[in-house]
């Protein structure tokens, strides 16, 4: 886990960079060769939904075209963006599936040459559950997507999510028990708006804990380190809560 500062992308700034990317790609020789990318994760969410205003990374499925890579570098240099501001690093994670392109829809075409697609709601949920990171936006994103679809009168149910999971990954094997329990609980409660803020606050606290742990550590934290730290903190918090309740009861009796 990195604790370095990252660039913040909003829908407006992302669209600006994509527009400039199309111009650079066209200038470098892509005028007669339209290209397509598929936004996933936080980038897809800020383009499609309103509950998140920004993301700190832009993950996309992109063709291996040399002038596209060069165009990405040019835009990054021009706007002072970090290296790899548009990248495919997520392909090295468990949430990646080679079938993603089948479950995306058109978003915008920039400068006639850059066709941008985004992954659809239930498939974003499947990917977020597969990742299931308590210190990121994964779980709050799931609830945010469910909430907006319900508000639009296009609710996403378990059957749709189950199908998305199986289409992308074959089965629920490989999903954490926490992610499986989480989606069943959320769909049963259906209080998406109320749950969103509560979950988001929990994610923020988890990240603060990890940043403190990283600062105190001499090595980079691995995922198993992160899970252990958060599990320990949850146990300590629960213990403190129980002790506080016992003290309050003792005062009441006295």
PDB file of C-alpha atoms in Angstrom:
ATOM      1  CA  UNK A   1       0.000   0.000   0.000  1.00  0.00           C
ATOM      2  CA  UNK A   2       1.349   3.400  -0.989  1.00  0.00           C
ATOM      3  CA  UNK A   3       0.762   6.459   1.137  1.00  0.00           C
ATOM      4  CA  UNK A   4       2.132   8.926  -1.397  1.00  0.00           C
ATOM      5  CA  UNK A   5      -0.038  11.792  -2.578  1.00  0.00           C
ATOM      6  CA  UNK A   6      -1.903  11.067  -5.789  1.00  0.00           C
ATOM      7  CA  UNK A   7      -3.531  13.185  -8.446  1.00  0.00           C
ATOM      8  CA  UNK A   8      -7.247  13.757  -7.934  1.00  0.00           C
ATOM      9  CA  UNK A   9      -9.448  13.274 -10.995  1.00  0.00           C
ATOM     10  CA  UNK A  10     -13.013  14.565 -11.275  1.00  0.00           C
ATOM     11  CA  UNK A  11     -15.404  13.913 -14.145  1.00  0.00           C
ATOM     12  CA  UNK A  12     -14.558  17.288 -15.667  1.00  0.00           C
ATOM     13  CA  UNK A  13     -10.785  16.904 -15.428  1.00  0.00           C
ATOM     14  CA  UNK A  14     -10.882  13.308 -16.648  1.00  0.00           C
ATOM     15  CA  UNK A  15     -12.924  14.315 -19.694  1.00  0.00           C
ATOM     16  CA  UNK A  16     -10.458  17.156 -20.321  1.00  0.00           C
ATOM     17  CA  UNK A  17      -7.495  14.766 -20.243  1.00  0.00           C
ATOM     18  CA  UNK A  18      -9.274  12.257 -22.471  1.00  0.00           C
ATOM     19  CA  UNK A  19     -10.070  15.025 -24.950  1.00  0.00           C
ATOM     20  CA  UNK A  20      -6.420  16.059 -24.988  1.00  0.00           C
ATOM     21  CA  UNK A  21      -5.385  12.425 -25.290  1.00  0.00           C
ATOM     22  CA  UNK A  22      -7.507  12.090 -28.421  1.00  0.00           C
ATOM     23  CA  UNK A  23      -5.861  15.193 -29.897  1.00  0.00           C
ATOM     24  CA  UNK A  24      -2.373  13.846 -29.186  1.00  0.00           C
ATOM     25  CA  UNK A  25      -3.203  10.419 -30.565  1.00  0.00           C
ATOM     26  CA  UNK A  26      -4.562  12.009 -33.731  1.00  0.00           C
ATOM     27  CA  UNK A  27      -1.501  14.260 -34.051  1.00  0.00           C
ATOM     28  CA  UNK A  28       0.863  11.286 -33.687  1.00  0.00           C
ATOM     29  CA  UNK A  29      -0.724   9.423 -36.596  1.00  0.00           C
ATOM     30  CA  UNK A  30      -3.943   7.921 -35.323  1.00  0.00           C
ATOM     31  CA  UNK A  31      -6.262  10.059 -37.462  1.00  0.00           C
ATOM     32  CA  UNK A  32      -7.367   7.118 -39.600  1.00  0.00           C
ATOM     33  CA  UNK A  33      -7.197   4.507 -36.858  1.00  0.00           C
ATOM     34  CA  UNK A  34      -9.881   5.060 -34.186  1.00  0.00           C
ATOM     35  CA  UNK A  35      -9.005   3.422 -30.878  1.00  0.00           C
ATOM     36  CA  UNK A  36     -11.132   2.186 -27.977  1.00  0.00           C
ATOM     37  CA  UNK A  37     -10.514   2.078 -24.231  1.00  0.00           C
ATOM     38  CA  UNK A  38     -12.705   0.747 -21.423  1.00  0.00           C
ATOM     39  CA  UNK A  39     -12.772   2.594 -18.103  1.00  0.00           C
ATOM     40  CA  UNK A  40     -13.221   0.494 -14.980  1.00  0.00           C
ATOM     41  CA  UNK A  41     -13.200   1.099 -11.217  1.00  0.00           C
ATOM     42  CA  UNK A  42     -13.315   4.642  -9.873  1.00  0.00           C
ATOM     43  CA  UNK A  43     -12.970   6.204 -13.318  1.00  0.00           C
ATOM     44  CA  UNK A  44     -16.065   4.390 -14.606  1.00  0.00           C
ATOM     45  CA  UNK A  45     -17.949   5.329 -11.447  1.00  0.00           C
ATOM     46  CA  UNK A  46     -17.290   9.073 -11.613  1.00  0.00           C
ATOM     47  CA  UNK A  47     -18.289   9.072 -15.294  1.00  0.00           C
ATOM     48  CA  UNK A  48     -21.560   7.171 -14.750  1.00  0.00           C
ATOM     49  CA  UNK A  49     -22.699   8.112 -11.237  1.00  0.00           C
ATOM     50  CA  UNK A  50     -23.009  11.118  -8.961  1.00  0.00           C
ATOM     51  CA  UNK A  51     -22.257   9.729  -5.495  1.00  0.00           C
ATOM     52  CA  UNK A  52     -18.476   9.970  -5.998  1.00  0.00           C
ATOM     53  CA  UNK A  53     -16.884  13.236  -7.052  1.00  0.00           C
ATOM     54  CA  UNK A  54     -13.342  12.032  -7.658  1.00  0.00           C
ATOM     55  CA  UNK A  55     -10.877   9.181  -7.960  1.00  0.00           C
ATOM     56  CA  UNK A  56      -7.103   9.037  -7.547  1.00  0.00           C
ATOM     57  CA  UNK A  57      -6.332   6.603 -10.350  1.00  0.00           C
ATOM     58  CA  UNK A  58      -7.564   5.906 -13.857  1.00  0.00           C
ATOM     59  CA  UNK A  59      -7.707   2.211 -14.710  1.00  0.00           C
ATOM     60  CA  UNK A  60      -8.584   1.168 -18.244  1.00  0.00           C
ATOM     61  CA  UNK A  61      -8.403  -1.694 -20.688  1.00  0.00           C
ATOM     62  CA  UNK A  62      -6.381  -0.398 -23.638  1.00  0.00           C
ATOM     63  CA  UNK A  63      -4.935  -1.836 -26.859  1.00  0.00           C
ATOM     64  CA  UNK A  64      -1.147  -2.138 -26.990  1.00  0.00           C
ATOM     65  CA  UNK A  65      -0.547   0.645 -29.518  1.00  0.00           C
ATOM     66  CA  UNK A  66       2.782   2.488 -29.315  1.00  0.00           C
ATOM     67  CA  UNK A  67       1.453   5.907 -30.351  1.00  0.00           C
ATOM     68  CA  UNK A  68      -1.286   5.597 -27.726  1.00  0.00           C
ATOM     69  CA  UNK A  69       1.353   5.077 -25.032  1.00  0.00           C
ATOM     70  CA  UNK A  70       3.265   8.059 -26.383  1.00  0.00           C
ATOM     71  CA  UNK A  71       0.117  10.188 -26.402  1.00  0.00           C
ATOM     72  CA  UNK A  72      -0.538   9.275 -22.745  1.00  0.00           C
ATOM     73  CA  UNK A  73       2.979  10.411 -21.834  1.00  0.00           C
ATOM     74  CA  UNK A  74       2.562  13.694 -23.733  1.00  0.00           C
ATOM     75  CA  UNK A  75      -0.694  14.532 -21.946  1.00  0.00           C
ATOM     76  CA  UNK A  76       0.830  13.610 -18.593  1.00  0.00           C
ATOM     77  CA  UNK A  77       3.829  15.849 -19.211  1.00  0.00           C
ATOM     78  CA  UNK A  78       1.665  18.753 -20.404  1.00  0.00           C
ATOM     79  CA  UNK A  79      -0.606  18.712 -17.348  1.00  0.00           C
ATOM     80  CA  UNK A  80       1.998  17.616 -14.805  1.00  0.00           C
ATOM     81  CA  UNK A  81       0.252  14.308 -14.131  1.00  0.00           C
ATOM     82  CA  UNK A  82       2.024  11.388 -12.428  1.00  0.00           C
ATOM     83  CA  UNK A  83       3.548   8.671 -14.607  1.00  0.00           C
ATOM     84  CA  UNK A  84       0.938   6.090 -15.505  1.00  0.00           C
ATOM     85  CA  UNK A  85      -1.971   8.464 -14.894  1.00  0.00           C
ATOM     86  CA  UNK A  86      -3.879   6.232 -17.318  1.00  0.00           C
ATOM     87  CA  UNK A  87      -2.825   2.637 -16.842  1.00  0.00           C
ATOM     88  CA  UNK A  88      -3.661  -1.069 -16.880  1.00  0.00           C
ATOM     89  CA  UNK A  89      -2.099  -1.940 -13.518  1.00  0.00           C
ATOM     90  CA  UNK A  90      -5.390  -3.460 -12.343  1.00  0.00           C
ATOM     91  CA  UNK A  91      -4.722  -6.369 -14.710  1.00  0.00           C
ATOM     92  CA  UNK A  92      -2.341  -7.677 -12.045  1.00  0.00           C
ATOM     93  CA  UNK A  93      -5.153  -7.848  -9.447  1.00  0.00           C
ATOM     94  CA  UNK A  94      -7.764 -10.515  -8.744  1.00  0.00           C
ATOM     95  CA  UNK A  95     -10.565  -8.210  -9.905  1.00  0.00           C
ATOM     96  CA  UNK A  96      -9.371  -8.304 -13.532  1.00  0.00           C
ATOM     97  CA  UNK A  97     -11.163 -10.494 -16.061  1.00  0.00           C
ATOM     98  CA  UNK A  98     -10.413 -10.930 -19.759  1.00  0.00           C
ATOM     99  CA  UNK A  99     -14.182 -10.785 -20.342  1.00  0.00           C
ATOM    100  CA  UNK A 100     -14.624  -7.165 -19.220  1.00  0.00           C
ATOM    101  CA  UNK A 101     -14.945  -5.814 -22.757  1.00  0.00           C
ATOM    102  CA  UNK A 102     -18.143  -7.824 -23.232  1.00  0.00           C
ATOM    103  CA  UNK A 103     -19.885  -5.996 -20.386  1.00  0.00           C
ATOM    104  CA  UNK A 104     -19.230  -2.348 -21.160  1.00  0.00           C
ATOM    105  CA  UNK A 105     -21.310   0.350 -22.850  1.00  0.00           C
ATOM    106  CA  UNK A 106     -20.368   3.452 -24.895  1.00  0.00           C
ATOM    107  CA  UNK A 107     -19.642   6.603 -22.883  1.00  0.00           C
ATOM    108  CA  UNK A 108     -18.196   9.223 -25.258  1.00  0.00           C
ATOM    109  CA  UNK A 109     -16.136   9.562 -28.398  1.00  0.00           C
ATOM    110  CA  UNK A 110     -13.430  12.228 -28.266  1.00  0.00           C
ATOM    111  CA  UNK A 111     -12.194  13.970 -31.417  1.00  0.00           C
ATOM    112  CA  UNK A 112     -13.605  11.195 -33.626  1.00  0.00           C
ATOM    113  CA  UNK A 113     -10.725   8.845 -32.752  1.00  0.00           C
ATOM    114  CA  UNK A 114     -10.949   7.920 -29.053  1.00  0.00           C
ATOM    115  CA  UNK A 115     -13.956   5.770 -28.209  1.00  0.00           C
ATOM    116  CA  UNK A 116     -14.446   5.463 -24.472  1.00  0.00           C
ATOM    117  CA  UNK A 117     -16.588   2.760 -22.917  1.00  0.00           C
ATOM    118  CA  UNK A 118     -17.431   2.083 -19.253  1.00  0.00           C
ATOM    119  CA  UNK A 119     -18.232  -1.127 -17.393  1.00  0.00           C
ATOM    120  CA  UNK A 120     -21.910  -1.417 -16.395  1.00  0.00           C
ATOM    121  CA  UNK A 121     -23.320  -1.319 -12.854  1.00  0.00           C
ATOM    122  CA  UNK A 122     -23.655  -4.958 -11.820  1.00  0.00           C
ATOM    123  CA  UNK A 123     -20.236  -5.753 -13.310  1.00  0.00           C
ATOM    124  CA  UNK A 124     -18.635  -2.872 -11.424  1.00  0.00           C
ATOM    125  CA  UNK A 125     -20.242  -4.309  -8.286  1.00  0.00           C
ATOM    126  CA  UNK A 126     -18.820  -7.750  -9.055  1.00  0.00           C
ATOM    127  CA  UNK A 127     -15.335  -6.263  -9.495  1.00  0.00           C
ATOM    128  CA  UNK A 128     -15.593  -4.217  -6.296  1.00  0.00           C
ATOM    129  CA  UNK A 129     -16.725  -7.249  -4.303  1.00  0.00           C
ATOM    130  CA  UNK A 130     -13.870  -9.292  -5.746  1.00  0.00           C
ATOM    131  CA  UNK A 131     -11.385  -6.647  -4.552  1.00  0.00           C
ATOM    132  CA  UNK A 132     -13.224  -6.089  -1.254  1.00  0.00           C
ATOM    133  CA  UNK A 133     -10.633  -3.708   0.228  1.00  0.00           C
ATOM    134  CA  UNK A 134     -11.871  -2.151   3.469  1.00  0.00           C
ATOM    135  CA  UNK A 135      -9.445   0.781   3.215  1.00  0.00           C
ATOM    136  CA  UNK A 136     -10.465   1.794  -0.324  1.00  0.00           C
ATOM    137  CA  UNK A 137     -13.851   2.771  -1.773  1.00  0.00           C
ATOM    138  CA  UNK A 138     -14.783  -0.768  -2.772  1.00  0.00           C
ATOM    139  CA  UNK A 139     -17.665  -1.439  -0.386  1.00  0.00           C
ATOM    140  CA  UNK A 140     -19.080   2.102  -0.362  1.00  0.00           C
ATOM    141  CA  UNK A 141     -18.970   2.056  -4.173  1.00  0.00           C
ATOM    142  CA  UNK A 142     -21.120  -1.084  -4.168  1.00  0.00           C
ATOM    143  CA  UNK A 143     -23.733   0.636  -1.999  1.00  0.00           C
ATOM    144  CA  UNK A 144     -23.525   3.877  -3.999  1.00  0.00           C
ATOM    145  CA  UNK A 145     -24.182   2.050  -7.266  1.00  0.00           C
ATOM    146  CA  UNK A 146     -27.128   0.153  -5.746  1.00  0.00           C
ATOM    147  CA  UNK A 147     -28.551   3.395  -4.366  1.00  0.00           C
ATOM    148  CA  UNK A 148     -28.413   5.306  -7.649  1.00  0.00           C
ATOM    149  CA  UNK A 149     -29.912   2.456  -9.645  1.00  0.00           C
ATOM    150  CA  UNK A 150     -32.763   2.219  -7.161  1.00  0.00           C
ATOM    151  CA  UNK A 151     -33.347   5.986  -7.429  1.00  0.00           C
ATOM    152  CA  UNK A 152     -33.503   5.640 -11.230  1.00  0.00           C
ATOM    153  CA  UNK A 153     -36.079   2.866 -10.949  1.00  0.00           C
ATOM    154  CA  UNK A 154     -33.567   0.341 -12.294  1.00  0.00           C
ATOM    155  CA  UNK A 155     -32.750  -1.616  -9.139  1.00  0.00           C
ATOM    156  CA  UNK A 156     -29.965  -4.182  -9.247  1.00  0.00           C
ATOM    157  CA  UNK A 157     -30.811  -7.432  -7.452  1.00  0.00           C
ATOM    158  CA  UNK A 158     -28.814 -10.424  -6.320  1.00  0.00           C
ATOM    159  CA  UNK A 159     -29.584 -12.441  -9.454  1.00  0.00           C
ATOM    160  CA  UNK A 160     -27.994  -9.761 -11.655  1.00  0.00           C
ATOM    161  CA  UNK A 161     -24.916  -9.559  -9.435  1.00  0.00           C
ATOM    162  CA  UNK A 162     -24.643 -13.337  -9.289  1.00  0.00           C
ATOM    163  CA  UNK A 163     -24.772 -13.526 -13.087  1.00  0.00           C
ATOM    164  CA  UNK A 164     -22.134 -10.775 -13.380  1.00  0.00           C
ATOM    165  CA  UNK A 165     -19.829 -12.646 -10.987  1.00  0.00           C
ATOM    166  CA  UNK A 166     -20.211 -15.872 -12.930  1.00  0.00           C
ATOM    167  CA  UNK A 167     -19.777 -14.156 -16.301  1.00  0.00           C
ATOM    168  CA  UNK A 168     -16.554 -12.472 -15.188  1.00  0.00           C
ATOM    169  CA  UNK A 169     -15.018 -15.042 -12.851  1.00  0.00           C
ATOM    170  CA  UNK A 170     -16.893 -18.304 -13.379  1.00  0.00           C
ATOM    171  CA  UNK A 171     -18.109 -18.561  -9.774  1.00  0.00           C
ATOM    172  CA  UNK A 172     -17.910 -16.947  -6.323  1.00  0.00           C
ATOM    173  CA  UNK A 173     -14.788 -18.951  -5.567  1.00  0.00           C
ATOM    174  CA  UNK A 174     -11.980 -16.549  -4.744  1.00  0.00           C
ATOM    175  CA  UNK A 175     -14.324 -13.970  -3.177  1.00  0.00           C
ATOM    176  CA  UNK A 176     -13.715 -13.315   0.519  1.00  0.00           C
ATOM    177  CA  UNK A 177     -16.327 -14.455   3.038  1.00  0.00           C
ATOM    178  CA  UNK A 178     -16.619 -10.813   4.112  1.00  0.00           C
ATOM    179  CA  UNK A 179     -17.560  -9.690   0.583  1.00  0.00           C
ATOM    180  CA  UNK A 180     -20.163 -12.444   0.211  1.00  0.00           C
ATOM    181  CA  UNK A 181     -21.719 -11.680   3.602  1.00  0.00           C
ATOM    182  CA  UNK A 182     -21.599  -7.961   2.861  1.00  0.00           C
ATOM    183  CA  UNK A 183     -23.603  -8.081  -0.377  1.00  0.00           C
ATOM    184  CA  UNK A 184     -26.262 -10.351   1.139  1.00  0.00           C
ATOM    185  CA  UNK A 185     -26.602  -8.021   4.141  1.00  0.00           C
ATOM    186  CA  UNK A 186     -26.782  -4.859   2.024  1.00  0.00           C
ATOM    187  CA  UNK A 187     -29.409  -6.262  -0.338  1.00  0.00           C
ATOM    188  CA  UNK A 188     -31.475  -7.509   2.598  1.00  0.00           C
ATOM    189  CA  UNK A 189     -31.374  -4.206   4.505  1.00  0.00           C
ATOM    190  CA  UNK A 190     -31.889  -2.006   1.394  1.00  0.00           C
ATOM    191  CA  UNK A 191     -31.098   1.155   3.379  1.00  0.00           C
ATOM    192  CA  UNK A 192     -28.541   2.186   0.771  1.00  0.00           C
ATOM    193  CA  UNK A 193     -28.382   5.888   1.561  1.00  0.00           C
ATOM    194  CA  UNK A 194     -28.053   5.338   5.294  1.00  0.00           C
ATOM    195  CA  UNK A 195     -25.473   2.612   4.892  1.00  0.00           C
ATOM    196  CA  UNK A 196     -23.344   4.539   2.407  1.00  0.00           C
ATOM    197  CA  UNK A 197     -22.160   7.224   4.839  1.00  0.00           C
ATOM    198  CA  UNK A 198     -21.541   4.686   7.588  1.00  0.00           C
ATOM    199  CA  UNK A 199     -19.454   2.440   5.331  1.00  0.00           C
ATOM    200  CA  UNK A 200     -17.556   5.378   3.822  1.00  0.00           C
ATOM    201  CA  UNK A 201     -16.634   6.608   7.294  1.00  0.00           C
ATOM    202  CA  UNK A 202     -15.365   3.131   8.164  1.00  0.00           C
ATOM    203  CA  UNK A 203     -13.202   3.105   5.025  1.00  0.00           C
ATOM    204  CA  UNK A 204     -11.697   6.473   5.924  1.00  0.00           C
ATOM    205  CA  UNK A 205     -10.827   5.291   9.417  1.00  0.00           C
ATOM    206  CA  UNK A 206      -9.311   2.081   8.043  1.00  0.00           C
ATOM    207  CA  UNK A 207      -7.102   4.087   5.711  1.00  0.00           C
ATOM    208  CA  UNK A 208      -5.961   6.348   8.541  1.00  0.00           C
ATOM    209  CA  UNK A 209      -4.998   3.277  10.578  1.00  0.00           C
ATOM    210  CA  UNK A 210      -3.020   1.856   7.678  1.00  0.00           C
ATOM    211  CA  UNK A 211      -1.213   5.129   6.997  1.00  0.00           C
ATOM    212  CA  UNK A 212      -0.136   5.252  10.645  1.00  0.00           C
ATOM    213  CA  UNK A 213       0.970   1.613  10.470  1.00  0.00           C
ATOM    214  CA  UNK A 214       2.876   2.228   7.238  1.00  0.00           C
ATOM    215  CA  UNK A 215       4.652   5.245   8.724  1.00  0.00           C
ATOM    216  CA  UNK A 216       5.735   3.106  11.669  1.00  0.00           C
ATOM    217  CA  UNK A 217       6.825   0.189   9.487  1.00  0.00           C
ATOM    218  CA  UNK A 218      10.192  -0.328   7.813  1.00  0.00           C
ATOM    219  CA  UNK A 219       8.658  -2.175   4.850  1.00  0.00           C
ATOM    220  CA  UNK A 220       5.718  -1.789   2.473  1.00  0.00           C
ATOM    221  CA  UNK A 221       2.505  -3.366   3.720  1.00  0.00           C
ATOM    222  CA  UNK A 222       1.209  -6.399   1.847  1.00  0.00           C
ATOM    223  CA  UNK A 223      -2.476  -7.308   1.583  1.00  0.00           C
ATOM    224  CA  UNK A 224      -2.148  -9.970   4.316  1.00  0.00           C
ATOM    225  CA  UNK A 225      -0.487  -7.351   6.577  1.00  0.00           C
ATOM    226  CA  UNK A 226      -3.377  -4.979   5.908  1.00  0.00           C
ATOM    227  CA  UNK A 227      -6.015  -7.602   6.708  1.00  0.00           C
ATOM    228  CA  UNK A 228      -4.223  -8.509   9.946  1.00  0.00           C
ATOM    229  CA  UNK A 229      -3.904  -4.876  11.060  1.00  0.00           C
ATOM    230  CA  UNK A 230      -7.550  -4.047  10.343  1.00  0.00           C
ATOM    231  CA  UNK A 231      -8.785  -7.261  11.983  1.00  0.00           C
ATOM    232  CA  UNK A 232      -6.767  -6.450  15.115  1.00  0.00           C
ATOM    233  CA  UNK A 233      -8.073  -2.877  15.183  1.00  0.00           C
ATOM    234  CA  UNK A 234     -11.666  -4.067  14.790  1.00  0.00           C
ATOM    235  CA  UNK A 235     -11.186  -6.500  17.670  1.00  0.00           C
ATOM    236  CA  UNK A 236      -9.709  -3.754  19.869  1.00  0.00           C
ATOM    237  CA  UNK A 237     -12.523  -1.352  18.985  1.00  0.00           C
ATOM    238  CA  UNK A 238     -15.169  -3.974  19.786  1.00  0.00           C
ATOM    239  CA  UNK A 239     -13.452  -4.745  23.100  1.00  0.00           C
ATOM    240  CA  UNK A 240     -13.355  -1.046  24.030  1.00  0.00           C
ATOM    241  CA  UNK A 241     -17.034  -0.694  23.147  1.00  0.00           C
ATOM    242  CA  UNK A 242     -18.008  -3.640  25.370  1.00  0.00           C
ATOM    243  CA  UNK A 243     -15.933  -2.297  28.291  1.00  0.00           C
ATOM    244  CA  UNK A 244     -17.541   1.124  27.911  1.00  0.00           C
ATOM    245  CA  UNK A 245     -21.007  -0.441  28.011  1.00  0.00           C
ATOM    246  CA  UNK A 246     -20.125  -2.438  31.135  1.00  0.00           C
ATOM    247  CA  UNK A 247     -18.840   0.690  32.885  1.00  0.00           C
ATOM    248  CA  UNK A 248     -22.016   2.549  31.984  1.00  0.00           C
ATOM    249  CA  UNK A 249     -24.181  -0.247  33.350  1.00  0.00           C
ATOM    250  CA  UNK A 250     -22.143  -0.303  36.572  1.00  0.00           C
ATOM    251  CA  UNK A 251     -22.670   3.453  37.004  1.00  0.00           C
ATOM    252  CA  UNK A 252     -26.395   3.031  36.381  1.00  0.00           C
ATOM    253  CA  UNK A 253     -26.681   0.255  38.985  1.00  0.00           C
ATOM    254  CA  UNK A 254     -24.654   2.248  41.508  1.00  0.00           C
TER     255      UNK A 254
END
